[in-house]
PDB file of C-alpha atoms in Angstrom:
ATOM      1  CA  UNK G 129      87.796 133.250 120.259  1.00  0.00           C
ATOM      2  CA  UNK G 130      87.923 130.826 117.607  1.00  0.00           C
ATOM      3  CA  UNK G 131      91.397 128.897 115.930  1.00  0.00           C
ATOM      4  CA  UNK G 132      92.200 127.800 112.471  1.00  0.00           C
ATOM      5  CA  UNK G 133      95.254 128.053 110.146  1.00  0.00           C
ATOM      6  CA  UNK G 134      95.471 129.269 107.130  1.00  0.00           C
ATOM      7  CA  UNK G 135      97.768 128.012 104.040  1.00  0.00           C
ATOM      8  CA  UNK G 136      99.452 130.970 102.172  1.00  0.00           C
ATOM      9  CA  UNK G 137     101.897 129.466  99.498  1.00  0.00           C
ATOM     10  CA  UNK G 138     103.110 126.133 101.063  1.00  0.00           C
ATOM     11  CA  UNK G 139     103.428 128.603 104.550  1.00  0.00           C
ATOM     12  CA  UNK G 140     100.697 127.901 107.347  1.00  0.00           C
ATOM     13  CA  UNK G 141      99.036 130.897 108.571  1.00  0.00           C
ATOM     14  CA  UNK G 142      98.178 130.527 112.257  1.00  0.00           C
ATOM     15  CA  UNK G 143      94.551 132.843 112.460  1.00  0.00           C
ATOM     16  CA  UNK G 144      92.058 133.685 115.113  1.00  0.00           C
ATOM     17  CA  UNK G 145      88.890 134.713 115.086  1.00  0.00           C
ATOM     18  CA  UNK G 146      86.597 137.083 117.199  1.00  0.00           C
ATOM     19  CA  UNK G 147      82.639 136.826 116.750  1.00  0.00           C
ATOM     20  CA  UNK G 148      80.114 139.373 117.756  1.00  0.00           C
ATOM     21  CA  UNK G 149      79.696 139.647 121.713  1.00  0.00           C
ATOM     22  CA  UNK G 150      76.358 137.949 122.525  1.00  0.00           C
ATOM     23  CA  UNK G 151      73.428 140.405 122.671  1.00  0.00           C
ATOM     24  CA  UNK G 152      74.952 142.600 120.193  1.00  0.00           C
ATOM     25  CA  UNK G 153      74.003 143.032 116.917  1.00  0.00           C
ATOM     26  CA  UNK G 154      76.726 141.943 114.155  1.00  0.00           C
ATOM     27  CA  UNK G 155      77.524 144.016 111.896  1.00  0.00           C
ATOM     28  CA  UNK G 156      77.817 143.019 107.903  1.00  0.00           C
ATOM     29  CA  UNK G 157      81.942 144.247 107.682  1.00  0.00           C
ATOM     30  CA  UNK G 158      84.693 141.900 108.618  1.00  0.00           C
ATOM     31  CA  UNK G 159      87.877 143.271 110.208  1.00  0.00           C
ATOM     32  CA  UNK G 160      91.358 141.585 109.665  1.00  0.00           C
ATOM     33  CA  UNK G 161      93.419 143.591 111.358  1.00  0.00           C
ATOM     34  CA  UNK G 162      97.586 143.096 109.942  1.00  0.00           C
ATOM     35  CA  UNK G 163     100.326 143.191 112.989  1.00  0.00           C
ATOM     36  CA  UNK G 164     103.329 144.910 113.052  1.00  0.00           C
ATOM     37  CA  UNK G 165     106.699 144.276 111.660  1.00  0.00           C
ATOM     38  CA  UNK G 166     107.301 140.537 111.943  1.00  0.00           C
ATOM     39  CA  UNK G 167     111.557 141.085 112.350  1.00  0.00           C
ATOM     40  CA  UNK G 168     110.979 143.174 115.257  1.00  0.00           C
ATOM     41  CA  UNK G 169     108.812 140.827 116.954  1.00  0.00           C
ATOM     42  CA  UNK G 170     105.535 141.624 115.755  1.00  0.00           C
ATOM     43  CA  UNK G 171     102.645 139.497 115.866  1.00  0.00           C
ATOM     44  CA  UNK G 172      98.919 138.981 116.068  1.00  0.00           C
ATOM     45  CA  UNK G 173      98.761 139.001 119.999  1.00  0.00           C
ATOM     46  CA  UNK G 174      99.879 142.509 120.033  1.00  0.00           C
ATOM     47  CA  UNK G 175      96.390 143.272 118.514  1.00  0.00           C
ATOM     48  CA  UNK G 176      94.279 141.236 120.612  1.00  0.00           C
ATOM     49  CA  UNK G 177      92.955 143.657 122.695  1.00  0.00           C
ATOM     50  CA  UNK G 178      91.811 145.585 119.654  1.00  0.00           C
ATOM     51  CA  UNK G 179      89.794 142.442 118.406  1.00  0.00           C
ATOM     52  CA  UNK G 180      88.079 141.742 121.254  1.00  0.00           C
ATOM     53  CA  UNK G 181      86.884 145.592 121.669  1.00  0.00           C
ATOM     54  CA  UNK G 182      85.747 145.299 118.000  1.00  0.00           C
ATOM     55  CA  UNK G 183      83.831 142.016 118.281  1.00  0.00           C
ATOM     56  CA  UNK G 184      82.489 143.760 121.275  1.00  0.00           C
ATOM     57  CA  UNK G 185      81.238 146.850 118.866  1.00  0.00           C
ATOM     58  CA  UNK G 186      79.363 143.972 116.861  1.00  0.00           C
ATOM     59  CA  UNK G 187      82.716 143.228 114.333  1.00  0.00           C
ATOM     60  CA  UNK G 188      83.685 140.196 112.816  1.00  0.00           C
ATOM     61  CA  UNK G 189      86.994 140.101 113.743  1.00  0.00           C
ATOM     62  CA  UNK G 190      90.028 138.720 112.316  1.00  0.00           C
ATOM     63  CA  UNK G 191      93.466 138.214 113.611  1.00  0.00           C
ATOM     64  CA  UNK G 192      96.737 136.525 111.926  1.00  0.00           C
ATOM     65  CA  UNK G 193     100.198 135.356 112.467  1.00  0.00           C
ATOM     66  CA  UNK G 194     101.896 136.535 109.069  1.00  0.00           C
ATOM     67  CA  UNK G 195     104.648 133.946 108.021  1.00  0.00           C
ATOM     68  CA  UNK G 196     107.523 133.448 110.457  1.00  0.00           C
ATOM     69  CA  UNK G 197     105.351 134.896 113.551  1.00  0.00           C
ATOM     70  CA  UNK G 198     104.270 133.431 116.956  1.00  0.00           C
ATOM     71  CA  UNK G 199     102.602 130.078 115.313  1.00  0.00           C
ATOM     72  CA  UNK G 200     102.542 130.663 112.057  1.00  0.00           C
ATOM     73  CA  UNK G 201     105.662 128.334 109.507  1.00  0.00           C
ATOM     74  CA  UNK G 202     107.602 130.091 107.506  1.00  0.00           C
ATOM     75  CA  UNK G 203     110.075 133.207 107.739  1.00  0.00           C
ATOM     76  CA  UNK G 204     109.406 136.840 107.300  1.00  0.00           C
ATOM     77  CA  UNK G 205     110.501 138.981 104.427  1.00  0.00           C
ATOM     78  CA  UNK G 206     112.236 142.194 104.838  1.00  0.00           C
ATOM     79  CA  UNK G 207     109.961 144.265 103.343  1.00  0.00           C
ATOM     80  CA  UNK G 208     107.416 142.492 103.740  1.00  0.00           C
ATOM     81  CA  UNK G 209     106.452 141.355 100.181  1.00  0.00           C
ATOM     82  CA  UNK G 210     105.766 138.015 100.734  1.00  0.00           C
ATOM     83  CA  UNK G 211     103.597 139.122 103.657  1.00  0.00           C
ATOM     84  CA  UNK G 212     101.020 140.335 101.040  1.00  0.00           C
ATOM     85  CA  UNK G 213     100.236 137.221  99.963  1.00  0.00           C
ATOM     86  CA  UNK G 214      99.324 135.960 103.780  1.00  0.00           C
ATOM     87  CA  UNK G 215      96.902 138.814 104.053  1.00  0.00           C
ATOM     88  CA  UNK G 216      95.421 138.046 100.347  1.00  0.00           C
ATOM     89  CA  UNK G 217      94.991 134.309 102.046  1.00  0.00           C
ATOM     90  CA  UNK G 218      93.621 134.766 104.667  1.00  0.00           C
ATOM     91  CA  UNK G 219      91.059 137.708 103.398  1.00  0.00           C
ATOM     92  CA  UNK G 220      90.198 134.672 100.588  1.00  0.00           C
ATOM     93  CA  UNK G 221      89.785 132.116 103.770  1.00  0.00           C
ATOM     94  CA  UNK G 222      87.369 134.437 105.095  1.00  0.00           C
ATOM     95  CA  UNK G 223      85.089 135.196 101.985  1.00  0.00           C
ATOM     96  CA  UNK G 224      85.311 131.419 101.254  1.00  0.00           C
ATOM     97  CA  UNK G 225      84.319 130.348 105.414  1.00  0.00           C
ATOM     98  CA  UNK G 226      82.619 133.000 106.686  1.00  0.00           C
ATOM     99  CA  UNK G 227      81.343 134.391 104.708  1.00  0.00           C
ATOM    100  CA  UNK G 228      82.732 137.761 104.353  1.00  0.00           C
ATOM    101  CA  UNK G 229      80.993 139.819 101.673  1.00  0.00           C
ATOM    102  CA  UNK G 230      82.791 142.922 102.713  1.00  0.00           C
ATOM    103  CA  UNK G 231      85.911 143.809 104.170  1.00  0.00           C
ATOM    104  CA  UNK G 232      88.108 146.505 105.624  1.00  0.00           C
ATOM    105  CA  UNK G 233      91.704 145.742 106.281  1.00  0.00           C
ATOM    106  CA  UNK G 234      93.466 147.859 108.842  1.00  0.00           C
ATOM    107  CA  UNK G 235      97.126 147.487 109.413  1.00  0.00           C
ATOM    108  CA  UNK G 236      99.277 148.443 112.180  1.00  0.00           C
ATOM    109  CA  UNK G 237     102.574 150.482 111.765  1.00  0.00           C
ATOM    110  CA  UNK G 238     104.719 148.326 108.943  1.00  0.00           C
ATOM    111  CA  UNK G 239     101.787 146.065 108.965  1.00  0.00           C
ATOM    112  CA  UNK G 240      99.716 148.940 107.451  1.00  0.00           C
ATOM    113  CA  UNK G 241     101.859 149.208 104.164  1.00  0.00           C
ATOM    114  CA  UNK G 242     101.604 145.200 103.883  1.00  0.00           C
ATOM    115  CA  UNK G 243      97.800 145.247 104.290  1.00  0.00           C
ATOM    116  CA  UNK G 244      97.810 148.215 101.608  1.00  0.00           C
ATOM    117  CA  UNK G 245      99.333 146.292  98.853  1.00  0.00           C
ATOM    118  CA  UNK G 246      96.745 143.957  99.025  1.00  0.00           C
ATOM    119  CA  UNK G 247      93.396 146.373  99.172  1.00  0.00           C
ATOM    120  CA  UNK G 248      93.119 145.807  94.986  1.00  0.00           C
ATOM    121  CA  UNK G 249      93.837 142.148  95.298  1.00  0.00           C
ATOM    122  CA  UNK G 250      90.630 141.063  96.681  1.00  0.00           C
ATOM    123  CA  UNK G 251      87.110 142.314  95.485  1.00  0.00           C
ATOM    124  CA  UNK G 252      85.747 141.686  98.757  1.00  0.00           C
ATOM    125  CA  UNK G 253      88.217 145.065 100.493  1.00  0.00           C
ATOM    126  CA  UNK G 254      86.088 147.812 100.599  1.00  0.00           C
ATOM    127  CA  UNK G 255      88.141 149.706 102.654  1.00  0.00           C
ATOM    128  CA  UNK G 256      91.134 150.527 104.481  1.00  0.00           C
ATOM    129  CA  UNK G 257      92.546 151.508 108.058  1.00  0.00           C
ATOM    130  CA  UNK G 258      96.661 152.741 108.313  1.00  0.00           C
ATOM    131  CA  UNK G 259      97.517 152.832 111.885  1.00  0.00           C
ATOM    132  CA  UNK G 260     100.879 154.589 111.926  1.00  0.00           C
ATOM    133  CA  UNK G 261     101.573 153.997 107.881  1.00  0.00           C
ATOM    134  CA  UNK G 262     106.103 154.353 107.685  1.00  0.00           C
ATOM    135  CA  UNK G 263     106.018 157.081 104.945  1.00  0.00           C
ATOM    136  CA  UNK G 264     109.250 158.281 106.363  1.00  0.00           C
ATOM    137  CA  UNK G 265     112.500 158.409 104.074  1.00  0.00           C
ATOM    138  CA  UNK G 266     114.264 155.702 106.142  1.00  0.00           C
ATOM    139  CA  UNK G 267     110.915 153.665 106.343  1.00  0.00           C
ATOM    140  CA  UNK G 268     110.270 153.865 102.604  1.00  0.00           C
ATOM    141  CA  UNK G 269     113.551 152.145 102.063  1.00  0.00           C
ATOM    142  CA  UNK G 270     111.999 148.814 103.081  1.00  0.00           C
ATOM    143  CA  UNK G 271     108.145 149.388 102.731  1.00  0.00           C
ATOM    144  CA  UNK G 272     108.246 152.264  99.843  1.00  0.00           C
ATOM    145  CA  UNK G 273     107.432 149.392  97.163  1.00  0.00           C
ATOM    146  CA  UNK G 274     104.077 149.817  98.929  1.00  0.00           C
ATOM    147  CA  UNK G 275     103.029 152.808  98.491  1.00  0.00           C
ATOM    148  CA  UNK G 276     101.875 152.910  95.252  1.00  0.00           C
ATOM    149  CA  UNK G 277      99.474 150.103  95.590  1.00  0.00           C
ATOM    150  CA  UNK G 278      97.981 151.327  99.008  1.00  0.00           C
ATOM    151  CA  UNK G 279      97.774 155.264  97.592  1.00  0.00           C
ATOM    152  CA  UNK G 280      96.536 154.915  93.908  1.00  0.00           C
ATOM    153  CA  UNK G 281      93.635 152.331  95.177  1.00  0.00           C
ATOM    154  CA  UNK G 282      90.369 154.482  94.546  1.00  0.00           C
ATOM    155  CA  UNK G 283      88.550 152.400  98.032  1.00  0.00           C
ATOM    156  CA  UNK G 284      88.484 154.600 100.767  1.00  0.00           C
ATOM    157  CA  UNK G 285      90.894 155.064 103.710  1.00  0.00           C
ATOM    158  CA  UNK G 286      91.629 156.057 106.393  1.00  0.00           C
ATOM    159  CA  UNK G 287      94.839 157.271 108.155  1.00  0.00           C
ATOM    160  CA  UNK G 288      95.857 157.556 111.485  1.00  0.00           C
ATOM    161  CA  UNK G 289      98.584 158.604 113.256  1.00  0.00           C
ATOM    162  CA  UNK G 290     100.226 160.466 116.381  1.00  0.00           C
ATOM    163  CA  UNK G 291     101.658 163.930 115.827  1.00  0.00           C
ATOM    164  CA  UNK G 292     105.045 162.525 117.265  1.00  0.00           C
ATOM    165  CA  UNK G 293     105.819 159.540 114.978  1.00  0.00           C
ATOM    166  CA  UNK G 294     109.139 158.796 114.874  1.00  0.00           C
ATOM    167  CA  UNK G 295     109.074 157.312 111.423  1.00  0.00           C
ATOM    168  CA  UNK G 296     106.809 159.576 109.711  1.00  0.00           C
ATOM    169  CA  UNK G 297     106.539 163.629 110.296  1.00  0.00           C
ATOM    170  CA  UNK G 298     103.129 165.279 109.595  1.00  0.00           C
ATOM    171  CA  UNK G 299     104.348 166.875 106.624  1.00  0.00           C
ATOM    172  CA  UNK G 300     105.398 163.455 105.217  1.00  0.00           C
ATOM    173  CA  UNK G 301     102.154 162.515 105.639  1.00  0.00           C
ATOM    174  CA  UNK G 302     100.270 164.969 103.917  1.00  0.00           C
ATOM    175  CA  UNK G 303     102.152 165.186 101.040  1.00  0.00           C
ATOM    176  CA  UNK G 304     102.089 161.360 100.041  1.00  0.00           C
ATOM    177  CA  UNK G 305      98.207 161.762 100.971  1.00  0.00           C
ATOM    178  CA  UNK G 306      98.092 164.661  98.239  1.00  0.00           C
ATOM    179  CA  UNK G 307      98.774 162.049  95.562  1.00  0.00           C
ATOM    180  CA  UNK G 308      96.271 159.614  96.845  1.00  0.00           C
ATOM    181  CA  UNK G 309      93.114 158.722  95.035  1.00  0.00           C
ATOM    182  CA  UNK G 310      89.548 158.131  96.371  1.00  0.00           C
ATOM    183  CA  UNK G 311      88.041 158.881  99.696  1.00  0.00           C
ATOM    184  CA  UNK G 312      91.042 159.653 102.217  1.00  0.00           C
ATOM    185  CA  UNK G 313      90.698 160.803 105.591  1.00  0.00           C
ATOM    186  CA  UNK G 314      92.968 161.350 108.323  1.00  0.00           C
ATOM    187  CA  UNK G 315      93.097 161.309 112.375  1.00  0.00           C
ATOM    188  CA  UNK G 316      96.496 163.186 114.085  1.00  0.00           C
ATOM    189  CA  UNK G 317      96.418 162.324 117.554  1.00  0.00           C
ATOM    190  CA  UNK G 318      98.229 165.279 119.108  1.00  0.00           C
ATOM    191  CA  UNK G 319     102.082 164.489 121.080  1.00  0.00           C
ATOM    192  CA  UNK G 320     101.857 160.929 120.381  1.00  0.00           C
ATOM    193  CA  UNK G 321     104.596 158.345 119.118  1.00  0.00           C
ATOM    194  CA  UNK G 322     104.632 155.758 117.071  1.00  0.00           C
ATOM    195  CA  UNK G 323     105.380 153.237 119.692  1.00  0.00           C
ATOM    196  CA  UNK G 324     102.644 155.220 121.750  1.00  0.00           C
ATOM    197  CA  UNK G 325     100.054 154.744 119.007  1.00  0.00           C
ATOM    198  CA  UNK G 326     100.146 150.788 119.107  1.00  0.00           C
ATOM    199  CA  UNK G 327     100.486 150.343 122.855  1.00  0.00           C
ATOM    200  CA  UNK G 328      97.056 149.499 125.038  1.00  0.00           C
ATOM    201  CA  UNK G 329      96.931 152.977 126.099  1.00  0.00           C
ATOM    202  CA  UNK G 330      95.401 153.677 123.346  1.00  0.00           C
ATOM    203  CA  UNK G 331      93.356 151.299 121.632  1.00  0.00           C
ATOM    204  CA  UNK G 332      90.454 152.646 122.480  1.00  0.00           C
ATOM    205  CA  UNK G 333      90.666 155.974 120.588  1.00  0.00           C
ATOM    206  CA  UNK G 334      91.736 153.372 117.867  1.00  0.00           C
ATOM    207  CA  UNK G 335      88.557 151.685 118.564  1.00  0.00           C
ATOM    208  CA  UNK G 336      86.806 154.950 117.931  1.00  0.00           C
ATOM    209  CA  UNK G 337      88.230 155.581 114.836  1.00  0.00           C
ATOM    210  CA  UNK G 338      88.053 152.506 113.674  1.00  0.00           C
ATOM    211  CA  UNK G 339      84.681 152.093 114.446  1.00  0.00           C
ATOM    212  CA  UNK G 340      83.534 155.407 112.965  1.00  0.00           C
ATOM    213  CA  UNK G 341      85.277 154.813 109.662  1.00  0.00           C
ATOM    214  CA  UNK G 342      84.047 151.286 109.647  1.00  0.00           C
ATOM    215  CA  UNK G 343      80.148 152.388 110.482  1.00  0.00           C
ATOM    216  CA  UNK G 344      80.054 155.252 107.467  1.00  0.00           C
ATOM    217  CA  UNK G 345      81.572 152.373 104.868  1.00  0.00           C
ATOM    218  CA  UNK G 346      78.737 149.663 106.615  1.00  0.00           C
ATOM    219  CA  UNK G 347      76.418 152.679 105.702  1.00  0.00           C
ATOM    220  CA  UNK G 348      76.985 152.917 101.855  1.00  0.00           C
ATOM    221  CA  UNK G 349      77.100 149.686 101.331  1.00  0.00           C
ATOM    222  CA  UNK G 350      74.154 147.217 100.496  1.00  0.00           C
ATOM    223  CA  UNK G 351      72.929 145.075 102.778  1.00  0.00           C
ATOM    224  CA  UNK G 352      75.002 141.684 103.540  1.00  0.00           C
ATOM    225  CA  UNK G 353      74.285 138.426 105.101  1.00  0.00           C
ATOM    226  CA  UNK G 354      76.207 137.713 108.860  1.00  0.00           C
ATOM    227  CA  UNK G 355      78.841 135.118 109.007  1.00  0.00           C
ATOM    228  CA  UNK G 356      77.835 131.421 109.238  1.00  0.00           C
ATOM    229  CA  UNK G 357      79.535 129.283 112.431  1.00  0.00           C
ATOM    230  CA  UNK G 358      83.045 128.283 111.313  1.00  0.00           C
ATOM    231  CA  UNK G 359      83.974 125.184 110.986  1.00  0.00           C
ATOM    232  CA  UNK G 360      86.236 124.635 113.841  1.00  0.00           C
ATOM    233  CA  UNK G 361      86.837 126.244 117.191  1.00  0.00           C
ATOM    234  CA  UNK G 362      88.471 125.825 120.490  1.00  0.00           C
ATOM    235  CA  UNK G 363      87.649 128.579 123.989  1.00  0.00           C
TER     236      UNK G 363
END
C-alpha cells in the first residue's frame, strides 16, 4: 500500500493506493472506490478490505479520504456536493500519475451518489459501481441533486444492493433505474441491509460483482498500458 495526498480546491485529499499482488497479472482498469457518508463517520478505511481483495484480483486500486475524513483537511458537505469535486481530483491525480487510461468508480452507500455525479466529469470513467445507491424519499432529500447526473450518464453501471435496505425499497430502485440511460444492470442480494451490505461479511460477494462487472467493461475496451511506479510510497 502506497500514500500520497491529493489537493482538491485548496482541501488536501489524504489517498492510498493498492497495486497488483505480485504474480498476478494487472489488469488495464483502475478502481477508486468512494466511502460512505463522511458526517456519519465514513471514511476510506472502511473500504480497505475491499482494495486489497481487488489489487489481489489484479486491480489498480484506489482509496480516498473525501474532505473532512480520517486525514484528509477540510469539512464535509451535507449533501455531499463539494465531495464531487474530491473524487473529480483525485480520478485527475490518477490519469495524470498513474497512468489511468480507464476507470470505473464505485461508491459505497451515500458515497455512491457522490461518485455518480462525477462519472461525466472525467473522460477517463468508463464505468460505474452503486453499492447501496440512497434512492429512498428521505435519502433523496440530501443526495437527490445526484441523481440526475449518475442516471442520465449513457456509461454503464452497475447497481447493487440488499433486498432489505433500509433507505431504499426494491421498488424504489427499479423505478429510478427505468429512467436510466445506457447499459444498467443490477445485483439484489436477498434479506440483506444496508448496514449489512457494507460490513466485511460481505465484501467478498462485492468482490464478485465487482469483479465481474469490471472484467466485461476491461473486455470492450481497447487495450491500455499498466500503471507506471508512483512517485512516492511508504509499507
Amino acid at each position: 500500500m502506497e500514500f500520497t495526498t491529493v489537493e482538491a480546491n485548496g482541501v488536501a485529499l489524504s489517498v492510498r493506493l493498492f497495486r497488483p499482488n505480485a504474480g498476478v497479472e494487472a489488469k488495464s482498469l483502475t478502481l477508486i472506490l468512494v466511502h460512505q457518508y463522511s458526517v456519519l463517520g465514513g471514511c476510506q478505511g472502511l473500504l480497505k478490505g475491499m482494495a486489497n481483495m481487488l489489487a489481489a484480483k489484479g486491480f489498480t486500486t484506489i482509496t480516498f479520504d473525501m474532505r473532512g475524513a480520517g486525514r484528509s483537511s477540510g469539512r464535509p458537505s451535507i449533501t455531499g456536493s463539494a465531495e464531487v469535486q474530491d473524487v473529480i481530483a483525485v480520478c485527475k491525480w490518477a490519469v495524470d500519475k498513474l497512468p489511468a487510461p480507464s476507470i470505473l468508480l464505485i461508491g459505497s452507500s451515500a458515497g455512491a451518489p457522490i461518485a455518480g455525479s462525477a462519472i461525466d466529469q472525467v473522460k477517463e470513467v468508463v464505468g460505474y459501481v452503486s453499492l447501496g445507491y440512497p434512492f429512498g424519499i428521505l435519502a433523496s432529500v440530501l443526495f437527490g441533486r445526484h441523481n440526475k447526473a449518475c442516471l442520465q450518464s449513457e456509461k454503464p453501471k452497475l447497481f447493487v444492493m440488499g433486498t432489505s435496505d433500509g433507505f431504499t425499497s426494491v421498488k424504489q430502485l427499479e423505478n429510478k433505474l427505468k429512467t436510466a440511460a445506457g447499459r444498467i444492470e443490477t445485483k439484489l442480494v436477498p434479506g440483506v441491509g444496508h448496514f449489512q451490505l457494507e460490513g466485511p461479511d460481505y465484501d467478498n460477494l462485492m468482490i464478485d460483482y465487482v469483479t465481474e462487472f469490471a472484467d466485461s467493461i476491461v473486455q470492450s475496451q481497447p487495450e491500455a498500458s499498466s500503471s507506471s511506479d508512483l512517485y512516492s510510497s511508504a509499507d
